[in-house]
Amino acid sequence: MTIFEAIIQGVVQGLTEFLPVSSSGHLTITQHVLGINLEGNNLFFNVMLHIGTLVAVVAFYHKLIWRLIKAFFSMIGDIFTGKFKWKELSDDKRMVIMVIIGLLPLALLFIPVPGTDMKLKDLVESFNTERYFIVVGICLLLTSVLLLIGSLCSRRAKPMKHASGGVEGRTSLNVLDAIAVGITQCFATLPGLSRSGSTPSSSVRLQ
């Protein structure tokens, strides 16, 4: 892989990461078009590209992240002092709980696959290769379907207050939403299935 090819992939990552179109899927397509074969280093290179995105996300949302961190430790203090009450949770504390619940289903990725020496995450990672390139196309189409369904359902959903307050929209989560998002994240590890597109779509409820 040349420096130019690495730059092209970085540009693709930057342009697609914040859109519900699957950055990993587009990276795979880019590598296919450019004839890049990273073999065992494919996952490592893609992870490094995502780390760059993580830095950008932290820089942009640092105030929200810091607020949620403080809410987390405040909630821990409430639990140990007996002041914790579910119905009296602030928006930030409720969001922290929903994030934790949403992360729990990711443990499913470490379930062993019967008949193999792989875990589920290893099986998913195996599809992120040239051999299973068609999987990327199928997952991109599935992302489109999920976005369409989510868009149609959200039009019929009642607006709810955002965790930061004052903004209307379907952005507040309950436990079922968080579980749905967490399970969807497991499938979103497939290349081409957008995490930022599929997870909001899966949490849309008809009201």
PDB file of C-alpha atoms in Angstrom:
ATOM      1  CA  MET A   1       0.000   0.000   0.000  1.00  0.00           C
ATOM      2  CA  THR A   2       1.347   3.393  -1.008  1.00  0.00           C
ATOM      3  CA  ILE A   3       1.070   6.687   0.874  1.00  0.00           C
ATOM      4  CA  PHE A   4      -1.395   7.932  -1.756  1.00  0.00           C
ATOM      5  CA  GLU A   5      -3.630   4.884  -1.223  1.00  0.00           C
ATOM      6  CA  ALA A   6      -3.489   5.394   2.535  1.00  0.00           C
ATOM      7  CA  ILE A   7      -4.514   9.051   2.105  1.00  0.00           C
ATOM      8  CA  ILE A   8      -7.417   8.063  -0.172  1.00  0.00           C
ATOM      9  CA  GLN A   9      -8.681   5.623   2.449  1.00  0.00           C
ATOM     10  CA  GLY A  10      -8.335   8.276   5.149  1.00  0.00           C
ATOM     11  CA  VAL A  11     -10.425  10.673   3.074  1.00  0.00           C
ATOM     12  CA  VAL A  12     -13.093   8.010   2.504  1.00  0.00           C
ATOM     13  CA  GLN A  13     -13.156   7.270   6.228  1.00  0.00           C
ATOM     14  CA  GLY A  14     -13.509  10.950   7.094  1.00  0.00           C
ATOM     15  CA  LEU A  15     -16.311  11.530   4.588  1.00  0.00           C
ATOM     16  CA  THR A  16     -18.373   8.464   5.498  1.00  0.00           C
ATOM     17  CA  GLU A  17     -17.872   8.029   9.264  1.00  0.00           C
ATOM     18  CA  PHE A  18     -20.422  10.661  10.259  1.00  0.00           C
ATOM     19  CA  LEU A  19     -22.962   9.580   7.644  1.00  0.00           C
ATOM     20  CA  PRO A  20     -25.247   6.513   8.026  1.00  0.00           C
ATOM     21  CA  VAL A  21     -23.627   4.756   5.065  1.00  0.00           C
ATOM     22  CA  SER A  22     -21.072   2.406   6.713  1.00  0.00           C
ATOM     23  CA  SER A  23     -17.508   3.696   6.638  1.00  0.00           C
ATOM     24  CA  SER A  24     -16.135   0.141   6.936  1.00  0.00           C
ATOM     25  CA  GLY A  25     -18.150  -0.925   3.893  1.00  0.00           C
ATOM     26  CA  HIS A  26     -16.876   1.988   1.834  1.00  0.00           C
ATOM     27  CA  LEU A  27     -13.321   1.302   2.982  1.00  0.00           C
ATOM     28  CA  THR A  28     -13.676  -2.266   1.755  1.00  0.00           C
ATOM     29  CA  ILE A  29     -14.999  -1.006  -1.582  1.00  0.00           C
ATOM     30  CA  THR A  30     -12.137   1.490  -1.843  1.00  0.00           C
ATOM     31  CA  GLN A  31      -9.575  -1.215  -1.125  1.00  0.00           C
ATOM     32  CA  HIS A  32     -11.219  -3.426  -3.746  1.00  0.00           C
ATOM     33  CA  VAL A  33     -11.179  -0.694  -6.408  1.00  0.00           C
ATOM     34  CA  LEU A  34      -7.573   0.261  -5.659  1.00  0.00           C
ATOM     35  CA  GLY A  35      -6.511  -3.382  -5.565  1.00  0.00           C
ATOM     36  CA  ILE A  36      -5.246  -3.125  -2.001  1.00  0.00           C
ATOM     37  CA  ASN A  37      -4.779  -6.463  -0.269  1.00  0.00           C
ATOM     38  CA  LEU A  38      -3.872  -5.970   3.378  1.00  0.00           C
ATOM     39  CA  GLU A  39      -4.587  -9.596   4.337  1.00  0.00           C
ATOM     40  CA  GLY A  40      -3.969  -9.954   8.083  1.00  0.00           C
ATOM     41  CA  ASN A  41      -3.310  -6.233   8.482  1.00  0.00           C
ATOM     42  CA  ASN A  42      -6.698  -5.225   7.058  1.00  0.00           C
ATOM     43  CA  LEU A  43      -8.446  -5.100  10.433  1.00  0.00           C
ATOM     44  CA  PHE A  44      -5.526  -3.278  12.072  1.00  0.00           C
ATOM     45  CA  PHE A  45      -5.421  -0.573   9.396  1.00  0.00           C
ATOM     46  CA  ASN A  46      -9.196  -0.039   9.529  1.00  0.00           C
ATOM     47  CA  VAL A  47      -9.085   0.191  13.317  1.00  0.00           C
ATOM     48  CA  MET A  48      -6.359   2.827  13.119  1.00  0.00           C
ATOM     49  CA  LEU A  49      -8.514   4.842  10.716  1.00  0.00           C
ATOM     50  CA  HIS A  50     -11.411   4.621  13.166  1.00  0.00           C
ATOM     51  CA  ILE A  51      -9.163   5.809  15.983  1.00  0.00           C
ATOM     52  CA  GLY A  52      -8.620   8.988  13.992  1.00  0.00           C
ATOM     53  CA  THR A  53     -12.370   9.389  13.827  1.00  0.00           C
ATOM     54  CA  LEU A  54     -12.647   8.742  17.571  1.00  0.00           C
ATOM     55  CA  VAL A  55     -10.290  11.633  18.247  1.00  0.00           C
ATOM     56  CA  ALA A  56     -12.494  13.904  16.136  1.00  0.00           C
ATOM     57  CA  VAL A  57     -15.643  12.730  17.944  1.00  0.00           C
ATOM     58  CA  VAL A  58     -14.112  13.319  21.372  1.00  0.00           C
ATOM     59  CA  ALA A  59     -12.942  16.768  20.316  1.00  0.00           C
ATOM     60  CA  PHE A  60     -16.400  17.713  19.036  1.00  0.00           C
ATOM     61  CA  TYR A  61     -18.463  16.166  21.846  1.00  0.00           C
ATOM     62  CA  HIS A  62     -16.011  16.705  24.704  1.00  0.00           C
ATOM     63  CA  LYS A  63     -18.484  18.816  26.684  1.00  0.00           C
ATOM     64  CA  LEU A  64     -21.226  16.173  26.413  1.00  0.00           C
ATOM     65  CA  ILE A  65     -18.786  13.351  27.193  1.00  0.00           C
ATOM     66  CA  TRP A  66     -17.478  15.180  30.271  1.00  0.00           C
ATOM     67  CA  ARG A  67     -21.044  15.855  31.421  1.00  0.00           C
ATOM     68  CA  LEU A  68     -21.946  12.163  31.094  1.00  0.00           C
ATOM     69  CA  ILE A  69     -18.782  11.126  32.951  1.00  0.00           C
ATOM     70  CA  LYS A  70     -19.728  13.399  35.843  1.00  0.00           C
ATOM     71  CA  ALA A  71     -23.283  12.046  35.734  1.00  0.00           C
ATOM     72  CA  PHE A  72     -21.913   8.482  35.924  1.00  0.00           C
ATOM     73  CA  PHE A  73     -19.870   9.091  39.070  1.00  0.00           C
ATOM     74  CA  SER A  74     -22.681  11.130  40.596  1.00  0.00           C
ATOM     75  CA  MET A  75     -25.027   8.197  40.001  1.00  0.00           C
ATOM     76  CA  ILE A  76     -22.533   5.793  41.595  1.00  0.00           C
ATOM     77  CA  GLY A  77     -22.509   8.068  44.641  1.00  0.00           C
ATOM     78  CA  ASP A  78     -26.315   8.037  44.720  1.00  0.00           C
ATOM     79  CA  ILE A  79     -26.326   4.219  44.673  1.00  0.00           C
ATOM     80  CA  PHE A  80     -23.954   3.921  47.632  1.00  0.00           C
ATOM     81  CA  THR A  81     -25.761   6.613  49.637  1.00  0.00           C
ATOM     82  CA  GLY A  82     -29.218   5.203  48.940  1.00  0.00           C
ATOM     83  CA  LYS A  83     -30.340   8.271  46.980  1.00  0.00           C
ATOM     84  CA  PHE A  84     -30.707   6.449  43.658  1.00  0.00           C
ATOM     85  CA  LYS A  85     -34.285   6.587  42.337  1.00  0.00           C
ATOM     86  CA  TRP A  86     -35.105   5.521  38.793  1.00  0.00           C
ATOM     87  CA  LYS A  87     -38.046   7.881  38.387  1.00  0.00           C
ATOM     88  CA  GLU A  88     -36.010  10.864  39.548  1.00  0.00           C
ATOM     89  CA  LEU A  89     -33.010  10.352  37.266  1.00  0.00           C
ATOM     90  CA  SER A  90     -31.751  13.366  35.371  1.00  0.00           C
ATOM     91  CA  ASP A  91     -31.587  13.192  31.583  1.00  0.00           C
ATOM     92  CA  ASP A  92     -27.811  12.739  31.684  1.00  0.00           C
ATOM     93  CA  LYS A  93     -27.921   9.921  34.255  1.00  0.00           C
ATOM     94  CA  ARG A  94     -30.646   8.148  32.305  1.00  0.00           C
ATOM     95  CA  MET A  95     -28.547   8.427  29.148  1.00  0.00           C
ATOM     96  CA  VAL A  96     -25.570   6.889  30.958  1.00  0.00           C
ATOM     97  CA  ILE A  97     -27.681   3.907  31.999  1.00  0.00           C
ATOM     98  CA  MET A  98     -28.997   3.473  28.461  1.00  0.00           C
ATOM     99  CA  VAL A  99     -25.441   3.514  27.100  1.00  0.00           C
ATOM    100  CA  ILE A 100     -24.370   0.825  29.584  1.00  0.00           C
ATOM    101  CA  ILE A 101     -27.386  -1.343  28.730  1.00  0.00           C
ATOM    102  CA  GLY A 102     -26.697  -0.824  25.026  1.00  0.00           C
ATOM    103  CA  LEU A 103     -23.139  -2.110  25.457  1.00  0.00           C
ATOM    104  CA  LEU A 104     -24.111  -5.335  27.252  1.00  0.00           C
ATOM    105  CA  PRO A 105     -25.345  -7.229  24.131  1.00  0.00           C
ATOM    106  CA  LEU A 106     -21.864  -6.832  22.602  1.00  0.00           C
ATOM    107  CA  ALA A 107     -20.848  -9.738  24.849  1.00  0.00           C
ATOM    108  CA  LEU A 108     -22.688 -11.927  22.300  1.00  0.00           C
ATOM    109  CA  LEU A 109     -19.766 -11.378  19.933  1.00  0.00           C
ATOM    110  CA  PHE A 110     -17.614 -13.548  22.198  1.00  0.00           C
ATOM    111  CA  ILE A 111     -19.914 -16.571  21.979  1.00  0.00           C
ATOM    112  CA  PRO A 112     -18.072 -19.584  20.451  1.00  0.00           C
ATOM    113  CA  VAL A 113     -19.274 -20.701  17.007  1.00  0.00           C
ATOM    114  CA  PRO A 114     -20.228 -24.416  17.163  1.00  0.00           C
ATOM    115  CA  GLY A 115     -17.974 -26.673  15.113  1.00  0.00           C
ATOM    116  CA  THR A 116     -15.174 -24.124  14.858  1.00  0.00           C
ATOM    117  CA  ASP A 117     -12.463 -22.640  17.040  1.00  0.00           C
ATOM    118  CA  MET A 118     -13.781 -19.133  16.328  1.00  0.00           C
ATOM    119  CA  LYS A 119     -15.925 -16.754  18.300  1.00  0.00           C
ATOM    120  CA  LEU A 120     -18.786 -14.893  16.682  1.00  0.00           C
ATOM    121  CA  LYS A 121     -16.639 -11.765  16.286  1.00  0.00           C
ATOM    122  CA  ASP A 122     -14.015 -13.806  14.411  1.00  0.00           C
ATOM    123  CA  LEU A 123     -16.686 -15.094  12.043  1.00  0.00           C
ATOM    124  CA  VAL A 124     -17.923 -11.563  11.397  1.00  0.00           C
ATOM    125  CA  GLU A 125     -14.373 -10.305  10.785  1.00  0.00           C
ATOM    126  CA  SER A 126     -13.845 -13.050   8.204  1.00  0.00           C
ATOM    127  CA  PHE A 127     -16.471 -11.414   5.973  1.00  0.00           C
ATOM    128  CA  ASN A 128     -14.368  -8.246   5.794  1.00  0.00           C
ATOM    129  CA  THR A 129     -12.181  -9.730   3.072  1.00  0.00           C
ATOM    130  CA  GLU A 130     -11.978  -9.789  -0.719  1.00  0.00           C
ATOM    131  CA  ARG A 131     -13.345 -13.331  -0.711  1.00  0.00           C
ATOM    132  CA  TYR A 132     -16.704 -12.205   0.687  1.00  0.00           C
ATOM    133  CA  PHE A 133     -16.911  -8.870  -1.116  1.00  0.00           C
ATOM    134  CA  ILE A 134     -20.544  -9.509  -2.073  1.00  0.00           C
ATOM    135  CA  VAL A 135     -21.434  -9.419   1.632  1.00  0.00           C
ATOM    136  CA  VAL A 136     -20.559  -5.702   1.638  1.00  0.00           C
ATOM    137  CA  GLY A 137     -23.050  -5.025  -1.146  1.00  0.00           C
ATOM    138  CA  ILE A 138     -25.800  -6.995   0.588  1.00  0.00           C
ATOM    139  CA  CYS A 139     -25.189  -5.193   3.882  1.00  0.00           C
ATOM    140  CA  LEU A 140     -25.241  -1.787   2.166  1.00  0.00           C
ATOM    141  CA  LEU A 141     -28.632  -2.650   0.689  1.00  0.00           C
ATOM    142  CA  LEU A 142     -29.817  -3.795   4.122  1.00  0.00           C
ATOM    143  CA  THR A 143     -28.651  -0.473   5.585  1.00  0.00           C
ATOM    144  CA  SER A 144     -30.785   1.333   3.004  1.00  0.00           C
ATOM    145  CA  VAL A 145     -33.817  -0.749   3.935  1.00  0.00           C
ATOM    146  CA  LEU A 146     -33.313  -0.097   7.667  1.00  0.00           C
ATOM    147  CA  LEU A 147     -32.951   3.652   7.065  1.00  0.00           C
ATOM    148  CA  LEU A 148     -36.149   3.677   5.007  1.00  0.00           C
ATOM    149  CA  ILE A 149     -38.093   1.760   7.666  1.00  0.00           C
ATOM    150  CA  GLY A 150     -36.692   3.963  10.426  1.00  0.00           C
ATOM    151  CA  SER A 151     -37.583   7.118   8.503  1.00  0.00           C
ATOM    152  CA  LEU A 152     -41.164   5.970   7.886  1.00  0.00           C
ATOM    153  CA  CYS A 153     -41.649   4.905  11.525  1.00  0.00           C
ATOM    154  CA  SER A 154     -40.154   8.093  12.965  1.00  0.00           C
ATOM    155  CA  ARG A 155     -42.784  10.171  11.185  1.00  0.00           C
ATOM    156  CA  ARG A 156     -45.440   8.436  13.272  1.00  0.00           C
ATOM    157  CA  ALA A 157     -43.512   8.582  16.553  1.00  0.00           C
ATOM    158  CA  LYS A 158     -44.240  11.227  19.168  1.00  0.00           C
ATOM    159  CA  PRO A 159     -41.453  13.766  19.696  1.00  0.00           C
ATOM    160  CA  MET A 160     -39.451  13.349  22.890  1.00  0.00           C
ATOM    161  CA  LYS A 161     -37.057  15.680  24.698  1.00  0.00           C
ATOM    162  CA  HIS A 162     -33.351  15.318  24.042  1.00  0.00           C
ATOM    163  CA  ALA A 163     -31.046  14.390  26.910  1.00  0.00           C
ATOM    164  CA  SER A 164     -29.400  17.806  26.772  1.00  0.00           C
ATOM    165  CA  GLY A 165     -32.797  19.485  27.064  1.00  0.00           C
ATOM    166  CA  GLY A 166     -34.800  21.822  24.895  1.00  0.00           C
ATOM    167  CA  VAL A 167     -34.476  19.924  21.606  1.00  0.00           C
ATOM    168  CA  GLU A 168     -37.437  18.026  20.226  1.00  0.00           C
ATOM    169  CA  GLY A 169     -36.979  14.718  18.405  1.00  0.00           C
ATOM    170  CA  ARG A 170     -36.963  10.944  18.851  1.00  0.00           C
ATOM    171  CA  THR A 171     -33.700  10.889  20.800  1.00  0.00           C
ATOM    172  CA  SER A 172     -34.591   9.837  24.347  1.00  0.00           C
ATOM    173  CA  LEU A 173     -34.179   6.106  24.940  1.00  0.00           C
ATOM    174  CA  ASN A 174     -35.808   3.588  27.212  1.00  0.00           C
ATOM    175  CA  VAL A 175     -34.502   0.144  28.203  1.00  0.00           C
ATOM    176  CA  LEU A 176     -36.046  -1.650  25.208  1.00  0.00           C
ATOM    177  CA  ASP A 177     -34.534   0.927  22.875  1.00  0.00           C
ATOM    178  CA  ALA A 178     -31.099   0.461  24.460  1.00  0.00           C
ATOM    179  CA  ILE A 179     -31.305  -3.347  24.146  1.00  0.00           C
ATOM    180  CA  ALA A 180     -32.398  -3.054  20.503  1.00  0.00           C
ATOM    181  CA  VAL A 181     -29.498  -0.706  19.788  1.00  0.00           C
ATOM    182  CA  GLY A 182     -27.038  -3.047  21.530  1.00  0.00           C
ATOM    183  CA  ILE A 183     -28.185  -6.108  19.583  1.00  0.00           C
ATOM    184  CA  THR A 184     -28.101  -4.136  16.335  1.00  0.00           C
ATOM    185  CA  GLN A 185     -24.519  -3.108  17.101  1.00  0.00           C
ATOM    186  CA  CYS A 186     -23.539  -6.777  17.082  1.00  0.00           C
ATOM    187  CA  PHE A 187     -24.807  -7.127  13.509  1.00  0.00           C
ATOM    188  CA  ALA A 188     -23.360  -3.735  12.567  1.00  0.00           C
ATOM    189  CA  THR A 189     -19.864  -5.169  12.866  1.00  0.00           C
ATOM    190  CA  LEU A 190     -20.485  -6.593   9.396  1.00  0.00           C
ATOM    191  CA  PRO A 191     -18.825  -4.472   6.684  1.00  0.00           C
ATOM    192  CA  GLY A 192     -21.488  -2.455   4.892  1.00  0.00           C
ATOM    193  CA  LEU A 193     -24.055  -2.478   7.698  1.00  0.00           C
ATOM    194  CA  SER A 194     -23.918   1.055   9.051  1.00  0.00           C
ATOM    195  CA  ARG A 195     -23.830   1.334  12.833  1.00  0.00           C
ATOM    196  CA  SER A 196     -24.871   4.992  12.814  1.00  0.00           C
ATOM    197  CA  GLY A 197     -27.715   4.147  10.442  1.00  0.00           C
ATOM    198  CA  SER A 198     -28.989   0.830  11.781  1.00  0.00           C
ATOM    199  CA  THR A 199     -28.917   1.584  15.508  1.00  0.00           C
ATOM    200  CA  PRO A 200     -31.195   4.669  15.393  1.00  0.00           C
ATOM    201  CA  SER A 201     -33.521   2.823  13.014  1.00  0.00           C
ATOM    202  CA  SER A 202     -33.798  -0.141  15.374  1.00  0.00           C
ATOM    203  CA  SER A 203     -34.752   2.088  18.309  1.00  0.00           C
ATOM    204  CA  VAL A 204     -37.627   3.830  16.543  1.00  0.00           C
ATOM    205  CA  ARG A 205     -40.940   2.909  18.157  1.00  0.00           C
ATOM    206  CA  LEU A 206     -44.414   3.461  16.802  1.00  0.00           C
ATOM    207  CA  GLN A 207     -46.378   5.468  19.363  1.00  0.00           C
TER     208      GLN A 207
END
